[in-house]
Amino acid sequence: MAANRQSVLAYPAFRHVVFWVFAFLLLTLIYGTAYNSYSLGITIIVMLLPVHVTYFYILSGWILPRFFSRGKYVQAIIAVLVVMICVACLYRLFEIFISNPYILHWYTKRNVKLNWPQMDESRWQQFLEPLDFANALERSNVVVWIGVTLKFISLWYERRQAATQAELNFLKNQLHPHFLFNSLNNLYAFALDNSPRTPEIILGLSNILRYMLYECNAEKVSLKKDLDILHDYIKLEQLRYEERLELNFNIKGDVNGQQIAPLLMLPLVENAFKHGAGETIGVPWINIDVLVNDRELIFKVSNSKPDCNTADSRRHFSKIGLSNVQKRLVLLYPARHRFNIYNEEELFITELKLELYEASKPVA
């Protein structure tokens, strides 16, 4: 049901219908109270509503996109003022020729004496009445500027969403592809030796590339699939180290039916290989632990550190991969994650805790 409501609200036409129903009810309340008759108020609103509708769509459909959205603020202000005066004039014409005569007839028919001296004046005199024109200016803007304000909020939200998505795409594309070059070099070496592992390398590499190019465009992916790709990546990296690397990859808990934003775990493992195992002299080691407890994922990567001074060891903190993960977590899991980095004397640890989503629940 929630998904259906979300899909219905996504249609602009539906949102416009909701707004004009709200506007009609609000104007009916105002006019019905003023005339002490809601039936008369509804009739007058039906007469004047075309002016409100025309006014709103000139502002939202022409002035905002043509001037304001393009940064032409002076032109936008001038255009708004011109349209505002023209609409007030149109509103007065509707009152003079349509609504006011109907109101007078409605009260006269019910034997209600209405002291309305202006109705005895000529239509031109009625049109030039300053107070009535000011009232028309006020009445024609009440509902319309509520709609324009909502339009501004909608535009701001859409731009914010677009900017957030652009930033997410940029961060996702910043994943360092060094594993690709390493895998191609390994593939070349194994192919020269006619190794039986060559098809395994090709399959693993193709799975990773297919996943990154096609499946990672979604807001969320299957946790099991993300872990499978992580496993393929680890196998490709292990080929470079053969027996020299000590690696443990442990998964506990039920990963089926869970979903996660793509490529959050891979940079942490990539960092461990590149700046831990790749720079450690002797026997490097990497431990990767995945724990799924109900709706919480705990992902912990620890690795040996290279023999270097303290200043060099801080390079782990400044790497693009870890920085991107932190930024993506803030955007995708606000207040629903914890990401800790521990730079110990002999090891480096990254620990990610976040709330997972069921397959039927959309990412908020």
CSV table of N, CA and C in Angstrom, one decimal, residues 60-222:
chain,number,residue,atom,x,y,z
A,60,SER,N,4.1,29.6,-12.7
A,60,SER,CA,4.9,28.3,-12.5
A,60,SER,C,5.3,27.7,-13.8
A,61,GLY,N,4.5,28.0,-14.9
A,61,GLY,CA,4.9,27.3,-16.2
A,61,GLY,C,5.7,28.2,-17.1
A,62,TRP,N,5.7,29.5,-16.9
A,62,TRP,CA,6.4,30.4,-17.8
A,62,TRP,C,7.4,31.2,-17.1
A,63,ILE,N,7.0,32.0,-16.1
A,63,ILE,CA,8.0,32.9,-15.5
A,63,ILE,C,9.1,32.2,-14.7
A,64,LEU,N,8.7,31.2,-13.9
A,64,LEU,CA,9.7,30.5,-13.1
A,64,LEU,C,10.7,29.8,-14.0
A,65,PRO,N,10.3,29.0,-14.9
A,65,PRO,CA,11.3,28.3,-15.7
A,65,PRO,C,12.1,29.2,-16.7
A,66,ARG,N,11.4,30.2,-17.2
A,66,ARG,CA,12.0,31.1,-18.3
A,66,ARG,C,13.0,32.1,-17.7
A,67,PHE,N,12.6,32.6,-16.5
A,67,PHE,CA,13.5,33.7,-15.9
A,67,PHE,C,14.1,33.3,-14.6
A,68,PHE,N,13.3,32.9,-13.6
A,68,PHE,CA,13.9,32.6,-12.3
A,68,PHE,C,14.9,31.4,-12.3
A,69,SER,N,14.5,30.3,-12.9
A,69,SER,CA,15.4,29.2,-12.9
A,69,SER,C,16.7,29.4,-13.7
A,70,ARG,N,16.7,30.4,-14.6
A,70,ARG,CA,17.9,30.7,-15.4
A,70,ARG,C,18.7,31.8,-14.7
A,71,GLY,N,18.3,32.2,-13.5
A,71,GLY,CA,19.1,33.3,-12.8
A,71,GLY,C,18.7,34.7,-13.3
A,72,LYS,N,17.7,34.9,-14.1
A,72,LYS,CA,17.3,36.2,-14.5
A,72,LYS,C,16.3,36.8,-13.5
A,73,TYR,N,16.8,37.2,-12.4
A,73,TYR,CA,15.9,37.5,-11.3
A,73,TYR,C,15.3,38.9,-11.5
A,74,VAL,N,16.0,39.9,-12.1
A,74,VAL,CA,15.3,41.2,-12.3
A,74,VAL,C,14.2,41.0,-13.3
A,75,GLN,N,14.5,40.3,-14.4
A,75,GLN,CA,13.4,40.0,-15.4
A,75,GLN,C,12.2,39.3,-14.8
A,76,ALA,N,12.5,38.4,-13.8
A,76,ALA,CA,11.5,37.6,-13.2
A,76,ALA,C,10.6,38.5,-12.3
A,77,ILE,N,11.2,39.4,-11.6
A,77,ILE,CA,10.4,40.3,-10.7
A,77,ILE,C,9.6,41.2,-11.6
A,78,ILE,N,10.1,41.8,-12.6
A,78,ILE,CA,9.3,42.6,-13.5
A,78,ILE,C,8.2,41.9,-14.1
A,79,ALA,N,8.4,40.7,-14.6
A,79,ALA,CA,7.4,39.8,-15.2
A,79,ALA,C,6.3,39.5,-14.2
A,80,VAL,N,6.7,39.2,-12.9
A,80,VAL,CA,5.7,38.9,-11.9
A,80,VAL,C,4.8,40.1,-11.6
A,81,LEU,N,5.4,41.3,-11.5
A,81,LEU,CA,4.6,42.5,-11.2
A,81,LEU,C,3.7,42.8,-12.4
A,82,VAL,N,4.1,42.7,-13.6
A,82,VAL,CA,3.3,42.9,-14.8
A,82,VAL,C,2.1,41.9,-14.8
A,83,VAL,N,2.4,40.7,-14.6
A,83,VAL,CA,1.3,39.6,-14.6
A,83,VAL,C,0.4,39.8,-13.4
A,84,MET,N,0.9,40.2,-12.3
A,84,MET,CA,0.1,40.4,-11.1
A,84,MET,C,-0.9,41.5,-11.3
A,85,ILE,N,-0.5,42.6,-11.9
A,85,ILE,CA,-1.4,43.8,-12.2
A,85,ILE,C,-2.5,43.3,-13.3
A,86,CYS,N,-2.0,42.6,-14.3
A,86,CYS,CA,-2.9,42.2,-15.4
A,86,CYS,C,-4.0,41.2,-14.8
A,87,VAL,N,-3.5,40.3,-13.9
A,87,VAL,CA,-4.5,39.4,-13.3
A,87,VAL,C,-5.5,40.1,-12.4
A,88,ALA,N,-5.0,41.1,-11.7
A,88,ALA,CA,-5.9,41.9,-10.9
A,88,ALA,C,-7.0,42.6,-11.7
A,89,CYS,N,-6.5,43.1,-12.9
A,89,CYS,CA,-7.5,43.7,-13.8
A,89,CYS,C,-8.5,42.7,-14.3
A,90,LEU,N,-8.0,41.5,-14.7
A,90,LEU,CA,-8.9,40.4,-15.1
A,90,LEU,C,-9.9,40.0,-14.0
A,91,TYR,N,-9.4,39.9,-12.8
A,91,TYR,CA,-10.2,39.6,-11.7
A,91,TYR,C,-11.3,40.6,-11.5
A,92,ARG,N,-11.0,41.9,-11.6
A,92,ARG,CA,-12.0,42.9,-11.5
A,92,ARG,C,-13.0,42.8,-12.6
A,93,LEU,N,-12.6,42.5,-13.8
A,93,LEU,CA,-13.6,42.4,-14.9
A,93,LEU,C,-14.5,41.2,-14.6
A,94,PHE,N,-14.0,40.1,-14.1
A,94,PHE,CA,-14.8,39.0,-13.8
A,94,PHE,C,-15.9,39.4,-12.7
A,95,GLU,N,-15.4,40.1,-11.7
A,95,GLU,CA,-16.3,40.6,-10.7
A,95,GLU,C,-17.4,41.5,-11.2
A,96,ILE,N,-17.0,42.5,-12.0
A,96,ILE,CA,-17.9,43.5,-12.5
A,96,ILE,C,-18.9,42.9,-13.4
A,97,PHE,N,-18.5,42.0,-14.3
A,97,PHE,CA,-19.4,41.5,-15.4
A,97,PHE,C,-20.1,40.2,-15.0
A,98,ILE,N,-19.5,39.4,-14.1
A,98,ILE,CA,-20.1,38.1,-13.8
A,98,ILE,C,-20.5,37.9,-12.3
A,99,SER,N,-19.5,38.0,-11.4
A,99,SER,CA,-19.8,37.6,-10.0
A,99,SER,C,-20.7,38.6,-9.3
A,100,ASN,N,-20.3,39.9,-9.4
A,100,ASN,CA,-21.1,40.9,-8.6
A,100,ASN,C,-22.5,40.9,-9.1
A,101,PRO,N,-22.9,40.9,-10.4
A,101,PRO,CA,-24.3,40.9,-10.7
A,101,PRO,C,-25.0,39.7,-10.2
A,102,TYR,N,-24.3,38.5,-10.2
A,102,TYR,CA,-24.9,37.3,-9.7
A,102,TYR,C,-25.2,37.4,-8.2
A,103,ILE,N,-24.2,38.0,-7.5
A,103,ILE,CA,-24.4,38.2,-6.0
A,103,ILE,C,-25.6,39.0,-5.7
A,104,LEU,N,-25.7,40.2,-6.4
A,104,LEU,CA,-26.9,41.1,-6.3
A,104,LEU,C,-28.2,40.4,-6.6
A,105,HIS,N,-28.2,39.6,-7.7
A,105,HIS,CA,-29.4,38.9,-8.1
A,105,HIS,C,-29.7,37.8,-7.0
A,106,TRP,N,-28.7,37.2,-6.5
A,106,TRP,CA,-29.0,36.1,-5.5
A,106,TRP,C,-29.6,36.6,-4.2
A,107,TYR,N,-29.1,37.8,-3.7
A,107,TYR,CA,-29.7,38.4,-2.5
A,107,TYR,C,-31.1,39.0,-2.8
A,108,THR,N,-31.2,39.6,-4.0
A,108,THR,CA,-32.5,40.2,-4.3
A,108,THR,C,-33.6,39.2,-4.4
A,109,LYS,N,-33.3,38.1,-5.0
A,109,LYS,CA,-34.2,37.0,-5.2
A,109,LYS,C,-34.7,36.4,-3.8
A,110,ARG,N,-33.9,36.6,-2.8
A,110,ARG,CA,-34.3,36.1,-1.5
A,110,ARG,C,-34.8,37.2,-0.6
A,111,ASN,N,-35.1,38.3,-1.3
A,111,ASN,CA,-35.7,39.5,-0.6
A,111,ASN,C,-34.8,40.0,0.5
A,112,VAL,N,-33.5,40.0,0.2
A,112,VAL,CA,-32.5,40.5,1.2
A,112,VAL,C,-32.1,41.9,0.6
A,113,LYS,N,-32.3,42.9,1.4
A,113,LYS,CA,-31.9,44.2,1.0
A,113,LYS,C,-30.4,44.4,1.1
A,114,LEU,N,-29.7,44.7,0.0
A,114,LEU,CA,-28.3,44.8,-0.1
A,114,LEU,C,-27.9,46.2,-0.4
A,115,ASN,N,-27.3,46.9,0.5
A,115,ASN,CA,-26.8,48.3,0.2
A,115,ASN,C,-25.5,48.2,-0.5
A,116,TRP,N,-25.6,48.3,-1.8
A,116,TRP,CA,-24.4,48.2,-2.6
A,116,TRP,C,-24.4,49.3,-3.6
A,117,PRO,N,-24.0,50.5,-3.2
A,117,PRO,CA,-24.1,51.7,-4.1
A,117,PRO,C,-23.2,51.6,-5.3
A,118,GLN,N,-22.1,50.9,-5.3
A,118,GLN,CA,-21.2,50.8,-6.4
A,118,GLN,C,-21.9,50.1,-7.6
A,119,MET,N,-22.9,49.3,-7.4
A,119,MET,CA,-23.6,48.6,-8.5
A,119,MET,C,-24.4,49.6,-9.3
A,120,ASP,N,-24.7,50.8,-8.7
A,120,ASP,CA,-25.4,51.8,-9.5
A,120,ASP,C,-24.4,52.6,-10.4
A,121,GLU,N,-23.2,52.5,-10.2
A,121,GLU,CA,-22.2,53.2,-11.0
A,121,GLU,C,-22.0,52.5,-12.3
A,122,SER,N,-21.3,53.2,-13.2
A,122,SER,CA,-21.0,52.6,-14.5
A,122,SER,C,-19.9,51.6,-14.3
A,123,ARG,N,-19.8,50.7,-15.2
A,123,ARG,CA,-18.8,49.6,-15.1
A,123,ARG,C,-17.3,50.2,-15.1
A,124,TRP,N,-17.2,51.3,-15.9
A,124,TRP,CA,-15.9,51.9,-15.9
A,124,TRP,C,-15.5,52.5,-14.6
A,125,GLN,N,-16.5,53.1,-13.9
A,125,GLN,CA,-16.3,53.7,-12.6
A,125,GLN,C,-16.0,52.6,-11.6
A,126,GLN,N,-16.7,51.5,-11.7
A,126,GLN,CA,-16.4,50.4,-10.8
A,126,GLN,C,-15.0,49.9,-11.0
A,127,PHE,N,-14.5,49.8,-12.2
A,127,PHE,CA,-13.2,49.3,-12.5
A,127,PHE,C,-12.1,50.2,-12.0
A,128,LEU,N,-12.4,51.5,-11.9
A,128,LEU,CA,-11.4,52.5,-11.5
A,128,LEU,C,-11.4,52.7,-10.0
A,129,GLU,N,-12.2,52.0,-9.3
A,129,GLU,CA,-12.3,52.2,-7.8
A,129,GLU,C,-11.0,51.6,-7.2
A,130,PRO,N,-10.2,52.4,-6.5
A,130,PRO,CA,-8.9,52.0,-6.0
A,130,PRO,C,-9.0,50.9,-5.0
A,131,LEU,N,-10.0,51.0,-4.0
A,131,LEU,CA,-10.1,50.0,-3.0
A,131,LEU,C,-10.5,48.7,-3.5
A,132,ASP,N,-11.4,48.7,-4.4
A,132,ASP,CA,-11.9,47.4,-5.0
A,132,ASP,C,-10.7,46.7,-5.8
A,133,PHE,N,-9.9,47.6,-6.5
A,133,PHE,CA,-8.8,47.0,-7.2
A,133,PHE,C,-7.8,46.4,-6.2
A,134,ALA,N,-7.5,47.1,-5.1
A,134,ALA,CA,-6.6,46.6,-4.1
A,134,ALA,C,-7.1,45.2,-3.5
A,135,ASN,N,-8.4,45.2,-3.3
A,135,ASN,CA,-9.0,43.9,-2.8
A,135,ASN,C,-8.9,42.8,-3.9
A,136,ALA,N,-9.1,43.1,-5.1
A,136,ALA,CA,-8.9,42.2,-6.2
A,136,ALA,C,-7.5,41.7,-6.3
A,137,LEU,N,-6.5,42.6,-6.0
A,137,LEU,CA,-5.1,42.2,-6.0
A,137,LEU,C,-4.8,41.2,-4.9
A,138,GLU,N,-5.4,41.5,-3.7
A,138,GLU,CA,-5.2,40.6,-2.6
A,138,GLU,C,-5.9,39.2,-2.8
A,139,ARG,N,-7.1,39.2,-3.3
A,139,ARG,CA,-7.8,38.0,-3.4
A,139,ARG,C,-7.2,37.1,-4.5
A,140,SER,N,-6.8,37.7,-5.6
A,140,SER,CA,-6.2,36.9,-6.7
A,140,SER,C,-4.9,36.3,-6.3
A,141,ASN,N,-4.2,36.8,-5.2
A,141,ASN,CA,-2.9,36.3,-4.9
A,141,ASN,C,-2.9,35.3,-3.7
A,142,VAL,N,-4.0,35.2,-3.0
A,142,VAL,CA,-4.0,34.4,-1.8
A,142,VAL,C,-3.6,32.9,-2.1
A,143,VAL,N,-4.4,32.3,-2.9
A,143,VAL,CA,-4.1,30.9,-3.1
A,143,VAL,C,-3.0,30.6,-4.1
A,144,VAL,N,-2.8,31.5,-5.1
A,144,VAL,CA,-1.8,31.3,-6.1
A,144,VAL,C,-0.4,31.3,-5.5
A,145,TRP,N,-0.2,32.2,-4.5
A,145,TRP,CA,1.2,32.2,-3.9
A,145,TRP,C,1.4,31.1,-3.0
A,146,ILE,N,0.4,30.5,-2.5
A,146,ILE,CA,0.6,29.3,-1.7
A,146,ILE,C,1.1,28.2,-2.7
A,147,GLY,N,0.5,28.1,-3.9
A,147,GLY,CA,0.9,27.2,-4.9
A,147,GLY,C,2.3,27.4,-5.4
A,148,VAL,N,2.6,28.7,-5.6
A,148,VAL,CA,4.0,29.1,-6.0
A,148,VAL,C,5.0,28.7,-5.0
A,149,THR,N,4.7,28.9,-3.7
A,149,THR,CA,5.6,28.6,-2.6
A,149,THR,C,5.8,27.1,-2.6
A,150,LEU,N,4.8,26.3,-2.8
A,150,LEU,CA,4.9,24.8,-2.9
A,150,LEU,C,5.8,24.4,-4.1
A,151,LYS,N,5.6,25.2,-5.2
A,151,LYS,CA,6.4,25.0,-6.4
A,151,LYS,C,7.9,25.2,-6.1
A,152,PHE,N,8.2,26.3,-5.4
A,152,PHE,CA,9.5,26.6,-5.0
A,152,PHE,C,10.1,25.5,-4.2
A,153,ILE,N,9.3,25.0,-3.2
A,153,ILE,CA,9.8,23.9,-2.4
A,153,ILE,C,10.1,22.6,-3.2
A,154,SER,N,9.2,22.4,-4.1
A,154,SER,CA,9.3,21.2,-5.0
A,154,SER,C,10.6,21.3,-5.9
A,155,LEU,N,10.8,22.5,-6.4
A,155,LEU,CA,12.0,22.7,-7.3
A,155,LEU,C,13.3,22.6,-6.4
A,156,TRP,N,13.2,23.1,-5.2
A,156,TRP,CA,14.4,23.0,-4.3
A,156,TRP,C,14.7,21.5,-4.0
A,157,TYR,N,13.6,20.8,-3.7
A,157,TYR,CA,13.8,19.4,-3.3
A,157,TYR,C,14.3,18.6,-4.5
A,158,GLU,N,13.8,18.9,-5.7
A,158,GLU,CA,14.2,18.2,-6.9
A,158,GLU,C,15.7,18.5,-7.2
A,159,ARG,N,16.1,19.7,-7.1
A,159,ARG,CA,17.5,20.1,-7.3
A,159,ARG,C,18.4,19.5,-6.3
A,160,ARG,N,17.9,19.4,-5.0
A,160,ARG,CA,18.7,18.8,-4.0
A,160,ARG,C,18.9,17.3,-4.3
A,161,GLN,N,17.8,16.6,-4.7
A,161,GLN,CA,17.8,15.2,-5.0
A,161,GLN,C,18.8,15.0,-6.2
A,162,ALA,N,18.7,15.9,-7.2
A,162,ALA,CA,19.6,15.7,-8.4
A,162,ALA,C,21.0,15.9,-8.0
A,163,ALA,N,21.3,16.9,-7.1
A,163,ALA,CA,22.7,17.2,-6.7
A,163,ALA,C,23.2,16.0,-5.9
A,164,THR,N,22.3,15.5,-5.0
A,164,THR,CA,22.7,14.3,-4.2
A,164,THR,C,23.0,13.1,-5.1
A,165,GLN,N,22.1,12.9,-6.1
A,165,GLN,CA,22.4,11.7,-6.9
A,165,GLN,C,23.6,11.9,-7.8
A,166,ALA,N,23.9,13.2,-8.2
A,166,ALA,CA,25.1,13.4,-9.0
A,166,ALA,C,26.3,13.2,-8.1
A,167,GLU,N,26.3,13.6,-6.9
A,167,GLU,CA,27.4,13.4,-6.0
A,167,GLU,C,27.6,11.9,-5.7
A,168,LEU,N,26.5,11.2,-5.5
A,168,LEU,CA,26.6,9.7,-5.3
A,168,LEU,C,27.2,9.0,-6.5
A,169,ASN,N,26.8,9.5,-7.7
A,169,ASN,CA,27.4,8.9,-8.9
A,169,ASN,C,28.8,9.2,-9.0
A,170,PHE,N,29.2,10.4,-8.7
A,170,PHE,CA,30.6,10.8,-8.7
A,170,PHE,C,31.4,10.0,-7.8
A,171,LEU,N,30.9,9.8,-6.5
A,171,LEU,CA,31.6,9.1,-5.5
A,171,LEU,C,31.8,7.6,-5.9
A,172,LYS,N,30.7,7.1,-6.5
A,172,LYS,CA,30.7,5.7,-7.0
A,172,LYS,C,31.7,5.5,-8.1
A,173,ASN,N,31.8,6.5,-9.0
A,173,ASN,CA,32.8,6.4,-10.1
A,173,ASN,C,34.2,6.6,-9.7
A,174,GLN,N,34.4,7.1,-8.5
A,174,GLN,CA,35.8,7.3,-8.0
A,174,GLN,C,36.4,6.1,-7.4
A,175,LEU,N,35.7,4.9,-7.4
A,175,LEU,CA,36.3,3.7,-6.9
A,175,LEU,C,37.6,3.4,-7.7
A,176,HIS,N,38.7,3.2,-7.1
A,176,HIS,CA,40.0,3.1,-7.8
A,176,HIS,C,40.0,1.7,-8.5
A,177,PRO,N,40.2,1.7,-9.8
A,177,PRO,CA,40.1,0.5,-10.6
A,177,PRO,C,41.5,-0.2,-10.7
A,178,HIS,N,42.3,-0.1,-9.7
A,178,HIS,CA,43.6,-0.7,-9.8
A,178,HIS,C,43.5,-2.2,-9.9
A,179,PHE,N,42.4,-2.8,-9.3
A,179,PHE,CA,42.3,-4.2,-9.3
A,179,PHE,C,42.0,-4.7,-10.7
A,180,LEU,N,41.4,-3.9,-11.6
A,180,LEU,CA,41.2,-4.2,-12.9
A,180,LEU,C,42.5,-4.5,-13.7
A,181,PHE,N,43.4,-3.5,-13.5
A,181,PHE,CA,44.7,-3.6,-14.2
A,181,PHE,C,45.5,-4.8,-13.6
A,182,ASN,N,45.4,-5.0,-12.3
A,182,ASN,CA,46.1,-6.1,-11.7
A,182,ASN,C,45.5,-7.5,-12.2
A,183,SER,N,44.2,-7.5,-12.3
A,183,SER,CA,43.6,-8.7,-12.8
A,183,SER,C,43.9,-9.0,-14.3
A,184,LEU,N,44.0,-7.9,-15.1
A,184,LEU,CA,44.3,-8.1,-16.5
A,184,LEU,C,45.8,-8.6,-16.6
A,185,ASN,N,46.7,-8.1,-15.8
A,185,ASN,CA,48.1,-8.6,-15.8
A,185,ASN,C,48.1,-10.0,-15.4
A,186,ASN,N,47.4,-10.4,-14.3
A,186,ASN,CA,47.4,-11.8,-13.9
A,186,ASN,C,46.8,-12.7,-15.0
A,187,LEU,N,45.7,-12.2,-15.6
A,187,LEU,CA,45.1,-12.9,-16.7
A,187,LEU,C,46.1,-13.2,-17.8
A,188,TYR,N,46.8,-12.1,-18.2
A,188,TYR,CA,47.8,-12.2,-19.2
A,188,TYR,C,48.9,-13.3,-18.9
A,189,ALA,N,49.4,-13.2,-17.6
A,189,ALA,CA,50.4,-14.2,-17.2
A,189,ALA,C,49.9,-15.6,-17.2
A,190,PHE,N,48.6,-15.8,-16.7
A,190,PHE,CA,48.1,-17.2,-16.7
A,190,PHE,C,47.8,-17.7,-18.1
A,191,ALA,N,47.4,-16.7,-19.0
A,191,ALA,CA,47.1,-17.1,-20.3
A,191,ALA,C,48.4,-17.6,-21.1
A,192,LEU,N,49.5,-16.9,-20.8
A,192,LEU,CA,50.8,-17.3,-21.4
A,192,LEU,C,51.2,-18.7,-21.0
A,193,ASP,N,50.9,-19.0,-19.7
A,193,ASP,CA,51.2,-20.4,-19.2
A,193,ASP,C,50.2,-21.4,-19.5
A,194,ASN,N,49.1,-21.0,-20.2
A,194,ASN,CA,48.0,-21.9,-20.5
A,194,ASN,C,47.5,-22.5,-19.2
A,195,SER,N,47.3,-21.7,-18.2
A,195,SER,CA,46.9,-22.1,-16.8
A,195,SER,C,45.4,-22.5,-16.9
A,196,PRO,N,45.0,-23.6,-16.2
A,196,PRO,CA,43.6,-23.9,-16.2
A,196,PRO,C,42.7,-22.9,-15.4
A,197,ARG,N,43.4,-22.0,-14.7
A,197,ARG,CA,42.7,-21.0,-13.9
A,197,ARG,C,42.3,-19.8,-14.7
A,198,THR,N,42.7,-19.8,-16.0
A,198,THR,CA,42.4,-18.6,-16.8
A,198,THR,C,40.9,-18.4,-17.0
A,199,PRO,N,40.1,-19.4,-17.3
A,199,PRO,CA,38.6,-19.2,-17.3
A,199,PRO,C,38.0,-18.7,-16.0
A,200,GLU,N,38.6,-19.1,-14.9
A,200,GLU,CA,38.1,-18.7,-13.6
A,200,GLU,C,38.3,-17.2,-13.4
A,201,ILE,N,39.5,-16.7,-13.9
A,201,ILE,CA,39.8,-15.3,-13.8
A,201,ILE,C,38.9,-14.5,-14.7
A,202,ILE,N,38.7,-14.9,-15.9
A,202,ILE,CA,37.8,-14.2,-16.8
A,202,ILE,C,36.4,-14.1,-16.3
A,203,LEU,N,35.9,-15.2,-15.7
A,203,LEU,CA,34.6,-15.2,-15.2
A,203,LEU,C,34.4,-14.3,-14.0
A,204,GLY,N,35.4,-14.3,-13.1
A,204,GLY,CA,35.3,-13.4,-11.9
A,204,GLY,C,35.4,-12.0,-12.3
A,205,LEU,N,36.3,-11.7,-13.3
A,205,LEU,CA,36.4,-10.3,-13.7
A,205,LEU,C,35.2,-9.8,-14.5
A,206,SER,N,34.6,-10.6,-15.3
A,206,SER,CA,33.4,-10.3,-16.0
A,206,SER,C,32.2,-10.0,-15.1
A,207,ASN,N,32.1,-10.9,-14.0
A,207,ASN,CA,31.1,-10.7,-13.0
A,207,ASN,C,31.1,-9.3,-12.3
A,208,ILE,N,32.4,-9.0,-12.0
A,208,ILE,CA,32.6,-7.7,-11.3
A,208,ILE,C,32.2,-6.5,-12.2
A,209,LEU,N,32.7,-6.6,-13.4
A,209,LEU,CA,32.5,-5.5,-14.4
A,209,LEU,C,31.0,-5.4,-14.7
A,210,ARG,N,30.4,-6.5,-14.9
A,210,ARG,CA,28.9,-6.5,-15.2
A,210,ARG,C,28.1,-5.9,-14.0
A,211,TYR,N,28.5,-6.2,-12.8
A,211,TYR,CA,27.9,-5.7,-11.6
A,211,TYR,C,28.0,-4.2,-11.5
A,212,MET,N,29.3,-3.8,-11.7
A,212,MET,CA,29.5,-2.3,-11.6
A,212,MET,C,28.9,-1.5,-12.7
A,213,LEU,N,28.8,-2.0,-13.9
A,213,LEU,CA,28.3,-1.2,-15.0
A,213,LEU,C,26.8,-1.2,-15.1
A,214,TYR,N,26.2,-2.3,-14.7
A,214,TYR,CA,24.7,-2.4,-14.9
A,214,TYR,C,23.9,-2.5,-13.6
A,215,GLU,N,24.3,-3.3,-12.7
A,215,GLU,CA,23.5,-3.5,-11.5
A,215,GLU,C,23.6,-2.4,-10.4
A,216,CYS,N,24.8,-1.7,-10.4
A,216,CYS,CA,25.1,-0.7,-9.4
A,216,CYS,C,24.4,0.6,-9.6
A,217,ASN,N,23.6,0.7,-10.7
A,217,ASN,CA,22.9,2.0,-10.9
A,217,ASN,C,21.6,2.1,-10.0
A,218,ALA,N,21.2,1.0,-9.5
A,218,ALA,CA,20.1,0.9,-8.6
A,218,ALA,C,20.4,1.5,-7.2
A,219,GLU,N,19.4,2.0,-6.5
A,219,GLU,CA,19.6,2.6,-5.2
A,219,GLU,C,20.1,1.5,-4.2
A,220,LYS,N,19.6,0.3,-4.4
A,220,LYS,CA,19.9,-0.8,-3.4
A,220,LYS,C,20.0,-2.1,-4.2
A,221,VAL,N,20.8,-3.0,-3.7
A,221,VAL,CA,21.0,-4.3,-4.3
A,221,VAL,C,20.9,-5.3,-3.3
A,222,SER,N,20.8,-6.6,-3.7
A,222,SER,CA,20.8,-7.7,-2.8
A,222,SER,C,22.1,-7.8,-2.0
